[in-house]
Amino acid sequence: MASGRRPFFCGNWKLNGSIAESLALATDVRNGVATLRDVDVAVGPSFTALYAVAKRLEDGPVTVAAQDCFWEEKGAFTGEVSPAQLVDAGCKHVILGHSERRQLFGELDAAVNLKARAAIRAGLTPIICVGETLAERDAGETIGRVQAQLDGALADMDDTALERVVIAYEPVWAIGTGRNATPAQAGEAHAHIRSRLRQWFGGPAADQCHVIYGGSVKPDNIRDLSALPDVDGALVGGASLDVRSFFDIVTRSRPAAV
Ligand code: PEP
């Protein structure tokens, strides 16, 4: 974790939890991290629980992330939710381009870009997910794939827009599989993302941008991952559904933790 960027951890609760269960978990997370002063924490419930959870957490320090949004503000788009509606519900972030959305729902880089730019316009921080499949890694295409997704997602953005963006490097083969990237694999991808951001947006904008890791993050692997200079926190799926695991991940990521 490089100095100057506060570590950021976001739980992605995916399709889990009633409103009551989400409220209980959110409350436990808030109580767990309330005394931590050197880290930012968000939780990502399902759409149905966003408002209730945001209300419960409105006094801080934990913020709320939605798991997707549409790019239009309003209109005949049955089933979609706009960035402004997410802000209205109390969200501060929105996860975009998650590999489950790309793989199961056919989401393309162009859509991620439209969603990210709409989210920024509405005042949200998009957490933009990029990452290669196992076949792409085995074919030696990891860096090319990640760069293509990054370039597609950030098209037509300037350095002011980048200030509002978090990038999540999530190798697809590591998500929900129990198989996390090694520090060397994560380090290479994160360093490449940072250098691409520098090339595109310049040093100051690139250096303030959070690039977090996701993919089977657990209390026993976060320390090595978060020690990498370009890893600024984590997007945590399965382990974020258990408050103890999530809390341990957050606390063990900190250099001062024992
Ligand atoms: C995720 O859903 O973004 C994720 C990283 O999941 P998991 O931690 O379960 O691999």
Coordinates of C-alpha atoms and ligand atoms in Angstrom, one line a residue:
M1 CA 0.0 0.0 0.0
A2 CA 1.6 3.3 -1.1
S3 CA 1.6 6.2 1.2
G4 CA -0.8 9.0 0.3
R5 CA -3.7 6.7 -0.7
R6 CA -6.0 5.6 2.1
P7 CA -6.7 1.9 1.9
F8 CA -10.2 1.3 0.6
F9 CA -12.2 -1.9 1.2
C10 CA -15.6 -2.7 -0.3
G11 CA -17.7 -5.7 0.5
N12 CA -19.6 -7.0 -2.5
W13 CA -22.6 -8.9 -1.1
K14 CA -23.8 -9.9 -4.5
L15 CA -27.3 -11.5 -4.6
N16 CA -27.5 -12.2 -0.9
G17 CA -29.6 -11.1 2.0
S18 CA -33.0 -9.8 3.0
I19 CA -33.3 -6.2 4.1
A20 CA -33.2 -7.4 7.7
E21 CA -30.1 -9.5 7.1
S22 CA -28.4 -6.7 5.2
L23 CA -29.2 -4.3 8.0
A24 CA -27.8 -6.6 10.6
L25 CA -24.6 -7.2 8.7
A26 CA -24.2 -3.5 7.9
T27 CA -24.6 -2.7 11.6
D28 CA -22.0 -5.3 12.6
V29 CA -19.5 -3.9 9.9
R30 CA -20.0 -0.4 11.2
N31 CA -19.5 -1.3 14.8
G32 CA -16.4 -3.4 13.9
V33 CA -14.6 -0.7 11.9
A34 CA -15.9 2.4 13.8
T35 CA -12.6 3.0 15.6
L36 CA -10.4 2.5 12.6
R37 CA -9.2 5.9 11.5
D38 CA -6.8 5.0 8.6
V39 CA -9.0 3.1 6.2
D40 CA -12.2 3.6 4.2
V41 CA -14.8 0.9 4.2
A42 CA -17.9 0.4 2.0
V43 CA -20.6 -2.3 1.8
G44 CA -22.5 -3.4 -1.3
P45 CA -26.0 -4.8 -0.6
S46 CA -28.6 -5.7 -3.2
F47 CA -30.7 -2.9 -4.7
T48 CA -33.6 -3.7 -2.4
A49 CA -31.6 -3.1 0.7
L50 CA -29.6 -0.1 -0.4
Y51 CA -31.9 2.6 1.1
A52 CA -32.4 0.9 4.4
V53 CA -28.7 0.2 4.8
A54 CA -27.6 3.7 3.7
K55 CA -30.0 5.1 6.3
R56 CA -28.6 2.8 9.0
L57 CA -25.1 3.9 8.1
E58 CA -25.7 7.6 7.5
D59 CA -23.7 8.7 10.4
G60 CA -20.6 7.0 9.0
P61 CA -17.9 5.9 8.7
V62 CA -19.0 3.0 6.4
T63 CA -20.4 4.0 3.0
V64 CA -22.7 2.2 0.6
A65 CA -22.0 0.8 -2.9
A66 CA -24.6 -0.4 -5.4
Q67 CA -23.6 -3.4 -7.6
D68 CA -24.6 -1.9 -10.9
C69 CA -26.5 1.0 -12.6
F70 CA -27.7 2.1 -16.0
W71 CA -26.4 5.2 -17.8
E72 CA -29.7 7.0 -18.6
E73 CA -31.2 9.3 -16.0
K74 CA -34.8 8.3 -16.6
G75 CA -37.2 6.9 -19.2
A76 CA -38.6 3.7 -20.6
F77 CA -35.9 1.3 -19.4
T78 CA -37.8 -1.3 -17.5
G79 CA -35.8 -2.9 -14.7
E80 CA -32.9 -0.4 -14.8
V81 CA -31.7 1.9 -12.0
S82 CA -30.1 5.3 -12.7
P83 CA -27.1 6.8 -10.9
A84 CA -29.2 9.6 -9.6
Q85 CA -31.6 7.1 -8.0
L86 CA -28.6 5.4 -6.3
V87 CA -27.5 8.8 -5.0
D88 CA -31.1 9.4 -3.8
A89 CA -31.0 6.0 -2.0
G90 CA -27.8 7.1 -0.2
C91 CA -25.1 5.4 -2.3
K92 CA -21.6 6.8 -2.7
H93 CA -20.2 4.2 -5.0
V94 CA -21.3 1.8 -7.7
I95 CA -19.5 -1.4 -8.7
L96 CA -19.3 -1.6 -12.5
G97 CA -18.1 -4.1 -15.0
H98 CA -17.9 -6.9 -12.5
S99 CA -16.9 -10.2 -14.3
E100 CA -20.2 -11.8 -13.3
R101 CA -22.0 -9.0 -15.2
R102 CA -19.6 -9.3 -18.1
Q103 CA -19.9 -13.1 -18.3
L104 CA -23.5 -13.8 -17.3
F105 CA -25.2 -10.7 -18.7
G106 CA -23.0 -9.9 -21.7
E107 CA -21.8 -6.5 -20.4
L108 CA -19.2 -4.9 -22.7
D109 CA -16.5 -2.3 -22.1
A110 CA -18.6 0.3 -24.0
A111 CA -21.5 -0.1 -21.5
V112 CA -19.1 0.0 -18.6
N113 CA -17.8 3.3 -19.9
L114 CA -21.3 4.8 -20.4
K115 CA -22.2 3.7 -16.9
A116 CA -19.0 5.0 -15.3
R117 CA -19.3 8.4 -16.9
A118 CA -23.0 8.6 -15.9
A119 CA -22.1 7.6 -12.4
I120 CA -19.4 10.3 -12.1
R121 CA -21.9 12.9 -13.5
A122 CA -24.3 12.0 -10.7
G123 CA -21.6 12.3 -8.0
L124 CA -21.0 8.6 -7.5
T125 CA -17.6 6.9 -7.4
P126 CA -17.5 4.0 -9.9
I127 CA -15.5 1.0 -8.8
I128 CA -14.6 -0.3 -12.3
C129 CA -13.7 -4.0 -12.4
V130 CA -11.2 -5.4 -14.9
G131 CA -9.5 -8.8 -15.1
E132 CA -8.5 -11.7 -17.3
T133 CA -10.0 -15.2 -17.6
L134 CA -7.9 -18.3 -16.9
A135 CA -7.7 -19.0 -20.7
E136 CA -6.5 -15.4 -21.3
R137 CA -3.8 -15.8 -18.5
D138 CA -2.7 -19.2 -19.9
A139 CA -2.4 -17.7 -23.3
G140 CA -0.2 -14.9 -22.0
E141 CA -2.9 -12.3 -22.7
T142 CA -3.4 -11.0 -19.1
I143 CA -1.8 -7.5 -19.6
G144 CA -3.4 -7.0 -23.0
R145 CA -6.8 -8.0 -21.7
V146 CA -6.6 -5.8 -18.6
Q147 CA -5.4 -2.8 -20.6
A148 CA -8.2 -3.2 -23.2
Q149 CA -10.8 -3.3 -20.5
L150 CA -9.2 -0.3 -18.8
D151 CA -9.0 1.7 -22.0
G152 CA -12.6 0.8 -22.9
A153 CA -14.0 1.7 -19.5
L154 CA -12.1 5.0 -19.2
A155 CA -12.6 6.3 -22.8
D156 CA -13.4 10.0 -23.0
M157 CA -12.5 10.6 -19.4
D158 CA -10.1 13.3 -18.2
D159 CA -7.9 13.5 -15.1
T160 CA -10.8 15.2 -13.2
A161 CA -13.0 12.3 -13.9
L162 CA -10.3 9.9 -12.9
E163 CA -10.2 11.5 -9.4
R164 CA -13.7 9.9 -8.9
V165 CA -12.7 6.4 -10.1
V166 CA -11.6 3.3 -8.3
I167 CA -10.2 0.5 -10.4
A168 CA -10.6 -3.1 -9.1
Y169 CA -8.2 -5.7 -10.6
E170 CA -10.2 -8.9 -10.3
P171 CA -8.8 -11.9 -12.2
V172 CA -11.9 -13.9 -13.2
W173 CA -10.3 -17.2 -12.2
A174 CA -9.8 -16.0 -8.7
I175 CA -13.4 -14.8 -8.0
G176 CA -15.3 -17.1 -5.7
T177 CA -12.9 -19.9 -6.4
G178 CA -10.8 -19.8 -3.3
R179 CA -7.7 -19.3 -5.5
N180 CA -6.3 -15.8 -5.2
A181 CA -3.7 -14.3 -7.4
T182 CA -0.1 -14.6 -6.0
P183 CA 1.5 -11.3 -4.9
A184 CA 3.7 -11.6 -8.0
Q185 CA 0.6 -11.9 -10.3
A186 CA -1.3 -9.2 -8.6
G187 CA 1.7 -7.0 -8.4
E188 CA 2.4 -7.2 -12.1
A189 CA -1.2 -6.4 -13.1
H190 CA -1.5 -3.5 -10.6
A191 CA 1.8 -2.0 -11.7
H192 CA 0.7 -2.2 -15.3
I193 CA -2.7 -0.5 -14.5
R194 CA -0.8 2.3 -12.6
S195 CA 1.6 2.8 -15.5
R196 CA -1.2 2.9 -18.0
L197 CA -3.0 5.5 -15.9
R198 CA 0.1 7.5 -15.7
Q199 CA 0.7 7.3 -19.5
W200 CA -2.9 8.4 -20.1
F201 CA -3.8 10.9 -17.4
G202 CA -0.4 12.0 -16.1
G203 CA 1.4 11.2 -12.8
P204 CA -0.6 13.2 -10.3
A205 CA -4.0 11.9 -11.4
A206 CA -2.7 8.3 -11.7
D207 CA -1.0 8.4 -8.4
Q208 CA -4.1 9.4 -6.5
C209 CA -6.3 6.8 -8.1
H210 CA -7.1 3.7 -6.0
V211 CA -6.4 0.4 -7.6
I212 CA -7.8 -2.4 -5.4
Y213 CA -7.5 -6.1 -5.7
G214 CA -10.4 -8.6 -5.8
G215 CA -10.5 -12.4 -6.0
S216 CA -10.8 -14.8 -3.0
V217 CA -9.4 -12.2 -0.6
K218 CA -9.3 -13.8 2.9
P219 CA -7.8 -12.8 6.3
D220 CA -4.9 -15.2 5.6
N221 CA -3.9 -13.7 2.2
I222 CA -4.6 -10.0 2.5
R223 CA -1.4 -9.1 4.3
D224 CA 0.9 -10.2 1.4
L225 CA -1.4 -8.6 -1.2
S226 CA -1.8 -5.3 0.6
A227 CA 1.9 -5.0 1.1
L228 CA 2.3 -4.5 -2.6
P229 CA 3.0 -0.8 -3.5
D230 CA 0.2 -0.6 -6.0
V231 CA -2.5 -2.4 -4.1
D232 CA -4.7 0.1 -2.3
G233 CA -7.3 -2.2 -0.7
A234 CA -9.7 -4.9 -1.8
L235 CA -13.1 -5.7 -3.3
V236 CA -14.2 -8.6 -1.2
G237 CA -17.0 -11.0 -2.2
G238 CA -17.7 -14.2 -0.2
A239 CA -15.6 -13.2 2.8
S240 CA -17.5 -9.9 3.2
L241 CA -20.7 -11.8 4.2
D242 CA -19.0 -12.8 7.4
V243 CA -18.3 -9.8 9.6
R244 CA -15.4 -11.4 11.4
S245 CA -13.6 -12.3 8.1
F246 CA -14.3 -8.9 6.6
F247 CA -13.1 -7.1 9.8
D248 CA -9.9 -9.3 9.9
I249 CA -9.2 -8.5 6.2
V250 CA -9.5 -4.8 6.9
T251 CA -7.4 -4.8 10.0
R252 CA -4.7 -7.2 8.7
S253 CA -4.2 -5.1 5.7
R254 CA -2.7 -2.3 7.8
P255 CA 1.0 -2.2 8.3
A256 CA 0.6 -1.5 12.0
A257 CA -1.6 -4.6 12.5
V258 CA -0.1 -7.7 14.2
Ligands
PEP1 C1 -16.1 -10.2 -6.1 O1 -17.2 -10.6 -6.2 O2 -15.8 -9.1 -6.5 C2 -15.1 -11.1 -5.4 C3 -13.8 -10.7 -5.4 O3 -15.5 -12.2 -4.9 P1 -14.7 -13.2 -3.9 O4 -14.0 -12.4 -2.9 O5 -15.7 -14.2 -3.4 O6 -13.7 -14.0 -4.8

